[in-house]
Amino acid sequence: MVTLETIRKDMEAQLELDSNIQSVEVNADSLDEALADAAVQLDSRVSHLEYEVIEKGSDGFLGLAKKPWKLRIYQTAEGLAKKKKTMAGVSINDDELDEEIKTVDQDGMFYIRHFGDKICLKVILPIGKGSPVDPKAIINDARRTDTLGLDEDAIRKFAKSGTDGKYEAVGDYKHVKAGDAMLVVDISKDEMLATVTVTPPAMSGAEISAEQIIRNLETQGVVAGVENDKIDEFVDNPVYNVPCEVAAAIKPQDGRDAYIAFNFETDPTKLKIKETKNGQVNFKELNQIQNVVKGQPLATKMPPERGKAGKTLFGRYLEAKNGKDIKIPLGKNVELDKDGVTIIASMNGRVMYESERINVEPVLELDAVNIKTGNIDFLGTVIVKGNVEDGYDVKASGNIEVGGTVGQSHLRSENGDIIVSQGIFGHDVGVIQAGKSLWAKFIQSAKVEVEEFCIVSDSIMNSEVTAMKRVILNGKKAQITGGHLFATEEIAAKNIGSPGGGAETILEVGFDPRLKQRLGEIQDEQNALMKELEDTDNNIVTLENFKKQRRTLAKEKQDQLDGLKKRKEEISVKSEEYAKEVEQILQRLHELKVFGKVKAFGTVYSGVKIYIRDVVDEVRTDVKSVTFFFENGFVRRGKYEEPDMNGIKVPDGYSAG
């Protein structure tokens, strides 16, 4: 098995070799070229190099008398330390290593070569469950007719411990120099490749060693690109009379061009429908809108890289191209972050990549909301030219403007107005929630909740409408028929109710609708708790009486009794919490300065119930042109007063008539 310790030993050996090269002398036409060249030789970064000028270069005049720079370049202490840590495996985690390295079983191997007048041995240890090398096999292979002597003890030692990738002398043989292998080094004209061609040795002749090949390369002037691994491979498994590569020039590496790393999908056709965890697909959630918030990183420019210079076998500098730079694709409503390369949104909206620019659009325009668009969820304003069809929802952080009608849908504006130029057909399913106000032609069978005003030009029919300020119908019909309307300040219309009674119509003003609703919820929950408490008490009494009779209870019954007592305590605590909350709500409702009014400039039909605060006025007979108000603990009726339009601003393009 390849262990962490084995890898560290290999790295330390390599580090020991590399540590001998701590400085180089370089000749180049410029400082940048010299540093790039040295970075290649020292296997370091330019930022980790220091230099001293031996001979200062000159550009000459019009290219004449040009003089190269001669520098001695060193690695900095920081660079050496980083290199040492990397080579020594300081950052290697044992667990990560076990995950990355898969154990491969491999038998041990050995090679016997005759270098000079010595018999040399190289042993590679087995890996995993591989079989070790047999010393007897080594001895048998090493013993030839020209063998003078073998150190069998050394052979046994190396068979067990290995030779650490080297050839070790283990004997002598009768060397005949005339039979030595012959070596020829061939270097290509472009100085990019060196090969060796070796003739096989005769009997008692010496084989070619790695040191001989390297020495011959140096004699030929090769100073870069020596491939020790290929030399070692040739020595282990020689191929005779065939050119074999032993050195290759260090090819220049062109720098990577600058590019933009996008944090969103730039191709809308690749946006996929959302899937649930179990793989189901909701075809109303088409996921076509990529929302972003102000300050959100949208993309980052990755700078171009400098090319890494190369070098021929003879040390001639090979220039590399630097990567090309690009412009940052800033579009509308985006800006650069402080780092100068990160593009961020300058407002909420929809991020898009169009015409090679990144844009954030705060307004989303649609022809309609239907099967083609799916549900809409947008951080900005949504403008729908047509209808919002049944079953499709629209959610926006800004305004929602609908040119047509709204069906059985859920419209929700977090912080803006909702404007429906035609009307709302809720069919007892539709829900409209506005962070500010709602403007519509009519509302039919829908639930409406608004934080400010509900302004309707035609009618409200069989709907539940809650407004934190006012509900005002101000068109020619201005009819409220059926349903339950809540408003803190006032409700105003032409006609309220319907002739002959019909659907029940209830209007409530003079309180906080949410607090009143919460009060009703608490009362329902308290009633349920009281019923549960009564049942719990009865069960406790039954079990305790049974215990008195038997003097003891079975474990199951005792656990049941303990559980009932615990639940009784929980009910008591919860009941006290509800009582405190009710007291707080009643206090806040009592402190409201607005008593509220209901106004009708037409007719309020019999059967209508009007609540102001907690006092009700049930209309017994039709009454015309009237204002209902609170006075001295009673609901009074007075002359019709015009609706309070203070603070209400009609949206652009909306007709209130």
Short mmCIF file of C-alpha atoms in Angstrom, two decimals, residues 7 24 38 51 124 195-196 208 233 241 247 290 381 438 449 471 497 548 566 584 633 635 647:
data_model
loop_
_atom_site.label_atom_id
_atom_site.label_comp_id
_atom_site.label_asym_id
_atom_site.label_seq_id
_atom_site.Cartn_x
_atom_site.Cartn_y
_atom_site.Cartn_z
CA ILE A 7 5.00 9.76 -0.29
CA VAL A 24 20.46 31.06 -11.45
CA ALA A 38 14.17 32.13 -13.82
CA TYR A 51 17.58 39.51 -8.23
CA ILE A 124 11.14 -2.07 -6.12
CA THR A 195 17.15 11.39 -28.14
CA VAL A 196 19.70 8.68 -27.46
CA ILE A 208 24.51 2.39 -20.28
CA GLU A 233 12.83 3.96 -17.76
CA ASN A 241 19.15 0.71 -31.88
CA ALA A 247 15.13 15.48 -22.95
CA GLN A 290 -33.75 34.86 -11.79
CA THR A 381 -42.86 45.56 -10.10
CA LEU A 438 -55.71 47.78 -3.79
CA GLU A 449 -56.13 42.05 2.81
CA VAL A 471 -62.61 50.80 2.09
CA GLY A 497 -76.78 45.34 1.09
CA LYS A 548 -57.38 4.20 45.65
CA LYS A 566 -48.60 17.01 32.81
CA GLN A 584 -53.35 43.25 25.78
CA GLY A 633 -71.50 54.08 23.63
CA VAL A 635 -74.08 53.68 17.05
CA GLY A 647 -53.64 60.33 1.62
#
